[in-house]
Each structure stands twice: as structure tokens, then as C-alpha cells.
Short mmCIF file of C-alpha atoms in Angstrom, two decimals:
data_model
loop_
_atom_site.label_atom_id
_atom_site.label_comp_id
_atom_site.label_asym_id
_atom_site.label_seq_id
_atom_site.Cartn_x
_atom_site.Cartn_y
_atom_site.Cartn_z
CA MET Q 252 25.81 -1.81 -0.04
CA GLU Q 253 26.66 -1.16 -3.72
CA THR Q 254 24.69 -4.28 -4.68
CA ASP Q 255 21.71 -2.97 -2.69
CA ALA Q 256 21.90 0.39 -4.46
CA LEU Q 257 21.96 -1.24 -7.91
CA ARG Q 258 19.09 -3.55 -6.96
CA ASP Q 259 17.08 -0.56 -5.74
CA ILE Q 260 17.59 1.25 -9.06
CA GLY Q 261 16.39 -1.82 -10.92
CA GLN Q 262 13.34 -2.16 -8.68
CA ARG Q 263 12.43 1.51 -9.13
CA LEU Q 264 12.82 1.11 -12.89
CA ASN Q 265 10.46 -1.88 -12.79
CA ALA Q 266 7.88 -0.12 -10.59
CA TYR Q 267 7.89 3.07 -12.66
CA ARG Q 268 7.53 1.07 -15.88
CA LEU Q 269 4.48 -0.69 -14.45
CA GLY Q 270 3.13 2.68 -13.34
CA ARG Q 271 3.37 3.97 -16.93
CA ASN Q 272 1.64 0.80 -18.20
CA LEU Q 273 4.62 -0.04 -20.41
CA SER Q 274 5.37 -3.65 -21.30
CA PRO Q 275 9.03 -4.73 -21.30
CA GLU Q 276 8.83 -5.14 -25.08
CA ALA Q 277 7.41 -1.65 -25.66
CA MET Q 278 9.91 0.02 -23.35
CA ALA Q 279 12.91 -1.86 -24.79
CA LYS Q 280 11.81 -0.92 -28.30
CA GLN Q 281 11.52 2.78 -27.43
CA LEU Q 282 14.97 2.67 -25.82
CA CYS Q 283 16.47 0.76 -28.76
CA MET Q 284 17.72 -1.95 -26.45
CA SER Q 285 17.01 -5.66 -26.18
CA ARG Q 286 14.36 -7.00 -23.83
CA ALA Q 287 17.07 -9.14 -22.19
CA ALA Q 288 19.10 -6.01 -21.44
CA LEU Q 289 16.05 -4.35 -19.91
CA TYR Q 290 15.40 -7.40 -17.72
CA ARG Q 291 19.02 -7.31 -16.55
CA ALA Q 292 18.63 -3.63 -15.69
CA GLU Q 293 15.48 -4.36 -13.65
CA ARG Q 294 17.43 -7.01 -11.74
CA GLY Q 295 20.15 -4.50 -10.86
CA GLY Q 296 22.47 -4.83 -13.85
CA ILE Q 297 24.81 -1.86 -14.28
CA LEU Q 298 23.71 0.65 -16.92
CA LYS Q 299 25.58 3.51 -18.52
CA ILE Q 300 24.58 6.94 -17.25
CA VAL Q 301 23.38 7.97 -20.72
CA THR Q 302 21.01 4.97 -20.73
CA LEU Q 303 19.70 5.88 -17.29
CA ILE Q 304 19.02 9.42 -18.52
CA ARG Q 305 17.06 8.07 -21.51
CA ILE Q 306 15.11 5.73 -19.22
CA SER Q 307 14.25 8.53 -16.79
CA ARG Q 308 12.97 10.69 -19.64
CA LEU Q 309 10.84 7.88 -21.04
CA LEU Q 310 9.37 7.18 -17.60
CA GLU Q 311 8.75 10.90 -17.03
CA THR Q 312 10.82 11.01 -13.88
CA SER Q 313 14.10 12.67 -12.94
CA LEU Q 314 17.44 10.91 -12.88
CA PRO Q 315 17.87 11.64 -9.12
CA ASN Q 316 14.45 10.08 -8.52
CA LEU Q 317 15.37 6.97 -10.51
CA LEU Q 318 18.67 6.75 -8.59
CA GLY Q 319 16.88 7.22 -5.26
CA VAL Q 320 18.76 10.36 -4.28
CA GLY Q 321 16.91 12.14 -1.46
CA VAL Q 322 13.14 11.64 -1.59
CA GLU Q 323 11.61 9.34 -4.17
CA TYR Q 324 8.34 10.64 -5.67
CA VAL Q 325 5.76 8.29 -7.21
CA ASP Q 326 2.68 9.56 -9.04
CA THR Q 327 0.74 6.35 -9.78
CA ALA Q 328 -0.81 3.88 -7.35
CA VAL Q 329 0.52 0.93 -9.36
CA ALA Q 330 4.11 2.15 -9.03
CA PHE Q 331 3.62 3.14 -5.38
CA PHE Q 332 2.29 -0.22 -4.22
CA GLU Q 333 4.82 -2.11 -6.32
CA ARG Q 334 7.58 -0.17 -4.54
CA MET Q 335 5.95 -1.08 -1.23
CA ARG Q 336 5.91 -4.74 -2.25
CA GLN Q 337 9.58 -4.59 -3.20
CA ILE Q 338 10.64 -2.93 0.06
CA GLU Q 339 8.43 -5.15 2.23
CA SER Q 340 10.01 -8.26 0.72
CA ASN Q 341 13.32 -7.32 2.42
CA SER Q 342 11.94 -5.88 5.66
CA ASP Q 343 12.18 -7.43 9.12
CA GLN Q 344 9.53 -5.20 10.70
CA ILE Q 345 6.68 -3.11 9.32
CA ILE Q 346 4.86 -0.35 11.20
CA GLY Q 347 1.74 0.69 9.35
CA PHE Q 348 -0.83 3.45 9.71
CA PHE Q 349 -2.89 2.51 6.66
CA GLY Q 350 -6.62 2.31 7.38
CA PRO Q 351 -8.97 0.78 8.04
CA LEU Q 352 -6.53 -2.14 8.40
CA SER Q 353 -3.13 -2.89 6.92
CA TYR Q 354 -3.85 -4.61 3.61
CA LEU Q 355 -1.37 -7.31 4.65
CA LEU Q 356 -3.81 -8.39 7.39
CA THR Q 357 -7.05 -8.18 5.43
CA SER Q 358 -9.11 -11.24 4.59
CA GLU Q 359 -9.29 -12.56 1.05
CA ASN Q 360 -12.87 -11.22 0.93
CA TYR Q 361 -11.40 -7.72 1.10
CA ASP Q 362 -10.07 -8.14 -2.45
CA ASP Q 363 -13.61 -8.57 -3.81
CA MET Q 364 -14.79 -5.56 -1.83
CA LEU Q 365 -11.91 -3.43 -3.08
CA ALA Q 366 -12.41 -4.54 -6.68
CA LEU Q 367 -16.08 -3.48 -6.49
CA ALA Q 368 -15.14 -0.03 -5.19
CA LEU Q 369 -12.32 0.55 -7.65
CA ASN Q 370 -14.60 -0.37 -10.54
CA ASP Q 371 -17.41 1.94 -9.38
CA THR Q 372 -16.15 4.63 -11.74
CA ARG Q 373 -18.32 4.84 -14.79
CA ASN Q 374 -16.98 4.86 -18.34
CA ALA Q 375 -13.50 3.76 -17.28
CA ASP Q 376 -11.22 3.44 -20.29
CA GLU Q 377 -9.09 0.39 -21.02
CA THR Q 378 -5.97 2.00 -19.53
CA THR Q 379 -7.78 2.56 -16.22
CA LYS Q 380 -9.19 -0.96 -16.19
CA SER Q 381 -5.73 -2.38 -16.89
CA ALA Q 382 -4.21 -0.28 -14.09
CA ILE Q 383 -6.85 -1.45 -11.60
CA SER Q 384 -6.27 -5.09 -12.58
CA LYS Q 385 -2.50 -4.67 -12.17
CA LEU Q 386 -2.93 -2.92 -8.83
CA LEU Q 387 -5.09 -5.73 -7.44
CA GLU Q 388 -2.50 -8.25 -8.63
CA ILE Q 389 0.32 -6.36 -6.87
CA LEU Q 390 -1.71 -6.13 -3.65
CA ARG Q 391 -2.36 -9.88 -3.66
CA GLU Q 392 1.36 -10.50 -4.21
CA ARG Q 393 2.11 -8.28 -1.22
CA ARG Q 394 -0.19 -10.27 1.03
CA GLU Q 395 1.15 -13.61 -0.21
CA GLU Q 396 4.75 -12.45 0.32
CA TYR Q 397 3.89 -11.28 3.84
CA GLN Q 398 2.23 -14.60 4.68
CA ARG Q 399 5.31 -16.50 3.46
CA ARG Q 400 7.87 -14.40 5.33
CA ARG Q 401 5.89 -13.17 8.36
CA PRO Q 402 7.95 -10.09 9.30
CA LEU Q 403 6.93 -8.37 12.53
CA LEU Q 404 3.95 -6.11 11.91
CA VAL Q 405 2.55 -3.29 14.03
CA ASN Q 406 -0.77 -1.97 12.73
CA LEU Q 407 -2.25 1.29 14.00
CA ILE Q 408 -5.95 1.81 13.22
CA ALA Q 409 -7.80 5.13 13.62
CA VAL Q 410 -11.30 5.12 15.14
CA PRO Q 411 -12.73 7.61 12.60
CA GLU Q 412 -11.51 5.40 9.76
CA LEU Q 413 -13.13 2.35 11.33
CA LYS Q 414 -16.42 4.21 11.82
CA ARG Q 415 -16.57 5.32 8.19
CA PHE Q 416 -15.63 1.87 6.95
CA LEU Q 417 -18.30 0.12 9.03
CA SER Q 418 -20.93 2.71 8.11
CA ASN Q 419 -20.32 2.80 4.37
CA GLY Q 420 -18.13 -0.11 3.32
CA LEU Q 421 -15.87 0.56 0.35
CA ILE Q 422 -17.53 2.88 -2.15
CA GLY Q 423 -16.08 4.59 -5.19
CA ARG Q 424 -18.99 6.90 -5.98
CA ASP Q 425 -21.97 8.46 -4.20
CA ASP Q 426 -24.85 7.36 -6.45
CA LEU Q 427 -25.02 3.68 -5.50
CA THR Q 428 -28.46 2.15 -5.09
CA ASP Q 429 -29.80 1.35 -1.63
CA ASP Q 430 -29.28 -2.36 -2.27
CA GLU Q 431 -25.67 -1.75 -3.34
CA ARG Q 432 -24.99 0.34 -0.24
CA ALA Q 433 -26.54 -2.33 2.00
CA ASN Q 434 -24.31 -4.96 0.41
CA ARG Q 435 -21.19 -2.82 0.90
CA ARG Q 436 -22.05 -2.33 4.58
CA LEU Q 437 -22.62 -6.07 5.00
CA LEU Q 438 -19.20 -6.80 3.49
CA ALA Q 439 -17.63 -4.21 5.80
CA ARG Q 440 -19.21 -5.78 8.88
CA THR Q 441 -17.84 -9.16 7.80
CA GLU Q 442 -14.37 -7.61 7.56
CA GLY Q 443 -14.94 -5.97 10.94
CA LYS Q 444 -15.42 -9.44 12.44
CA HIS Q 445 -12.16 -10.48 10.79
CA ILE Q 446 -10.38 -7.52 12.43
CA LEU Q 447 -11.95 -8.43 15.77
CA GLY Q 448 -10.59 -11.97 15.43
CA LEU Q 449 -7.09 -10.61 14.75
CA ILE Q 450 -7.27 -8.42 17.84
CA ARG Q 451 -8.52 -11.20 20.07
CA LYS Q 452 -6.10 -13.80 18.72
CA PRO Q 453 -3.30 -11.99 16.90
CA PRO Q 454 -1.01 -14.09 14.71
CA ILE Q 455 2.58 -14.45 15.94
CA GLY Q 456 4.48 -11.21 15.32
CA VAL Q 457 1.35 -9.05 14.87
CA GLN Q 458 0.40 -6.16 17.17
CA ILE Q 459 -2.74 -4.10 16.59
CA GLY Q 460 -3.70 -0.85 18.30
CA ILE Q 461 -6.84 1.26 17.83
CA VAL Q 462 -6.08 4.97 18.14
CA THR Q 463 -8.83 7.14 19.62
CA GLY Q 464 -7.04 10.50 19.62
CA LEU Q 465 -5.68 12.76 16.91
CA VAL Q 466 -4.03 11.03 13.99
CA PRO Q 467 -2.04 12.21 10.95
CA ALA Q 468 -4.00 13.20 7.85
CA THR Q 469 -1.86 10.99 5.60
CA ASN Q 470 -1.16 7.28 5.66
CA PHE Q 471 2.40 6.16 6.29
CA GLN Q 472 4.35 2.98 6.71
CA ILE Q 473 7.79 2.36 8.18
CA PHE Q 474 9.92 -0.51 6.89
CA ARG Q 475 12.81 -1.65 9.07
CA GLN Q 476 15.53 -3.63 7.33
CA SER Q 477 18.80 -5.00 8.67
CA HIS Q 478 20.93 -1.95 7.78
CA ARG Q 479 18.41 0.80 6.93
CA SER Q 480 14.79 1.90 7.25
CA PHE Q 481 12.32 3.41 4.77
CA VAL Q 482 9.27 5.59 5.24
CA ALA Q 483 6.46 5.56 2.68
CA ILE Q 484 3.93 8.40 2.81
CA SER Q 485 0.82 7.77 0.77
CA PRO Q 486 -2.05 9.83 -0.65
CA PHE Q 487 -3.45 6.58 -2.04
CA ARG Q 488 -6.17 4.94 0.02
CA LEU Q 489 -7.51 1.40 0.12
CA GLY Q 490 -10.12 2.18 2.75
CA GLU Q 491 -13.65 3.62 2.77
CA GLN Q 492 -13.48 5.86 -0.32
CA PRO Q 493 -10.47 4.39 -2.04
CA ASN Q 494 -8.23 6.70 -4.00
CA VAL Q 495 -5.81 5.07 -6.41
CA ARG Q 496 -6.00 7.69 -9.14
CA VAL Q 497 -4.69 11.03 -7.87
CA GLY Q 498 -1.72 11.86 -5.67
CA VAL Q 499 2.03 11.79 -5.22
CA GLY Q 500 3.48 9.24 -2.83
CA THR Q 501 6.97 9.49 -1.36
CA PHE Q 502 9.65 7.11 -0.11
CA THR Q 503 12.73 8.09 1.84
CA THR Q 504 15.53 6.52 3.85
CA SER Q 505 16.36 9.88 5.44
CA ILE Q 506 17.42 9.28 9.04
CA GLU Q 507 15.45 12.33 10.19
CA GLY Q 508 12.36 11.39 8.17
CA VAL Q 509 12.37 7.87 9.59
CA ARG Q 510 12.96 9.06 13.15
CA LEU Q 511 10.15 11.62 13.07
CA HIS Q 512 7.66 9.04 11.79
CA GLU Q 513 8.85 6.48 14.32
CA ASP Q 514 8.26 9.08 17.06
CA ILE Q 515 4.70 9.64 15.78
CA ALA Q 516 4.06 5.91 15.60
CA GLN Q 517 5.44 5.38 19.13
CA SER Q 518 3.22 8.15 20.52
CA MET Q 519 0.14 6.72 18.78
CA TRP Q 520 0.95 3.21 20.00
CA GLU Q 521 1.32 4.33 23.61
CA LYS Q 522 -2.15 5.95 23.53
CA ALA Q 523 -3.86 3.20 21.51
CA ALA Q 524 -6.32 0.66 22.88
CA LYS Q 525 -4.81 -2.83 22.70
CA GLY Q 526 -5.86 -6.39 23.47
CA ASP Q 527 -9.18 -6.69 25.33
CA ASP Q 528 -9.61 -2.90 25.38
CA ALA Q 529 -9.27 -2.74 21.60
CA ALA Q 530 -11.69 -5.66 21.15
CA SER Q 531 -14.28 -3.97 23.39
CA LEU Q 532 -13.89 -0.70 21.52
CA LEU Q 533 -14.37 -2.39 18.13
CA LEU Q 534 -17.38 -4.35 19.41
CA ASP Q 535 -18.99 -1.09 20.57
CA LEU Q 536 -18.35 0.50 17.17
CA MET Q 537 -19.88 -2.49 15.39
CA GLU Q 538 -22.90 -2.57 17.70
CA ASN Q 539 -23.54 1.17 17.28
CA ASN Q 540 -23.23 0.74 13.52
CA ARG Q 541 -25.72 -2.15 13.54
CA ARG Q 542 -28.31 0.01 15.28
CA GLN Q 543 -28.07 2.79 12.72
#
């Protein structure tokens, strides 16, 4: 357990550094420490408390947050999804409500679609471009790690999210040309067929449910590990109007926080369309979208 705690501190340090767009060299220099010492810290090497305080100040976070005491707050998408990648890599089961589909199950074509949407913003500075590039890299690493390990995955999909995705595709701004919008919708329909294939013939260990009733306003994911569980609550979106710029995500291992989200997920799963019912529902949504 102590080894886990030290590893977690190192992983948070790494994720927060990436979120601040700091290279290991730049951060080590500002801390007056060697790059080798920083690498050891990010791998869970023991640090003096005074060094941890200096690190937390440089990363603009609190010491309790860096130590993972209580709720962990993350204010950049790069850091948030890197923390998800780290936690997923040690999880046995993942329960995700992250629309329109868990990124772990998306096709490789989704990356191109997401890159288009994230780069819709005009006059993006170099820092923003670098952050988007790093985020896409982290997301690809997440999918590759999932495909290697194949933990159990339950994916809950909301009907309204699917409708918006099929109608608009992924768009980052409202002033796209008609041709651009048509292309985004075409890409979305292609991904819709990919989702349909997953529902009809789910990979081993994958369960997908389409939720028609009320759903939470925020995305969340539950990570079950051998001796603990995490909940991640995200303001960041990878769906129909992606948001990777503004918000504060949270992670917690609180027993109550995990239980409450597991209760919500269980309730949604019980009411969700599954198997042939889910396939029929998605086909209807795609057909209605085609007629529009």
C-alpha cells in the first residue's frame, strides 16, 4: 500500500507537469534538482516534504492535492486524461459514461475527427497547439493500453448525445462551411456504424447500453482495481462539441463517492437498451438522421 501511495504521487506529479506544459529539463532547472532526480520522483521515489512543497507551488497546486488527500482537482485536459491513462493501466474493470462512446472503444478514424474539431479554434497560439498535440498522444496511448490489457469495460451511452453526434459530427466552432459540416456528419455516420458493430458483436469483456431516460449532466468513469476504486468526474468532453480547454476535473477514492456513482451507473444500466434492442435503437437514430 505504501508503494502504491508513492507511485500515485509520482504519477500525479508527472500528469500535472504535462498539464503545465513543462519539460522535465525546465522543471528540474526551476527546482534546482537534477533531471534524474525528477525522473525518480515521477516513478515514485521518496522526496523530502520541503521538495514536495516546492513542486506543488511550481505546479500551481496544493500539497494535499499532490499527495492525493481527499479529492484530487485537475484543471487541464492534458493532466486529466493523463491521470485517466495512469489509473486505467492498473484497473481490472472500467465503467464509463463518457459520450458519445468511450474513447477506448472508438475507431482509429475518430482520432482524425477529434483532431479536426480541436483545431477548429482560430488563431490558436503555440501553447494551445502543443497541448492539443499532447492530448491526442495521451488519448492514443490510452486506447493502445486498453487494447493490450483488455480490462472489463461497461459503456453507457446517452441517446441525446448520440443524436447530437450523428446530426453534427465533432465541431469546435459554429461558423463552418456547409461542405465542412457535411464532411463532419459523414465522419460521424461512419463512427455510428462502428458503434453499431460493437453492439451487435461486442468484443470479449465489453458491455454497451444505450440510455433513453434521464442522465447525469457530467461525464464520469469508475475504475475498479484489486484493492480500491476511483471515480473520475469530467467537465472535459470528447464528443459533439469537444471541450478540452475549460473546466476542473476531479478524482477520488472516497468509498461514498465511488458507491454513489456505482449506484447511478447500476440504475442507468438496468434501464438501458442492450443487445438487439440497442442495435435497433441506434439504427432508428441513424435512419432518422439520414432523412434530415
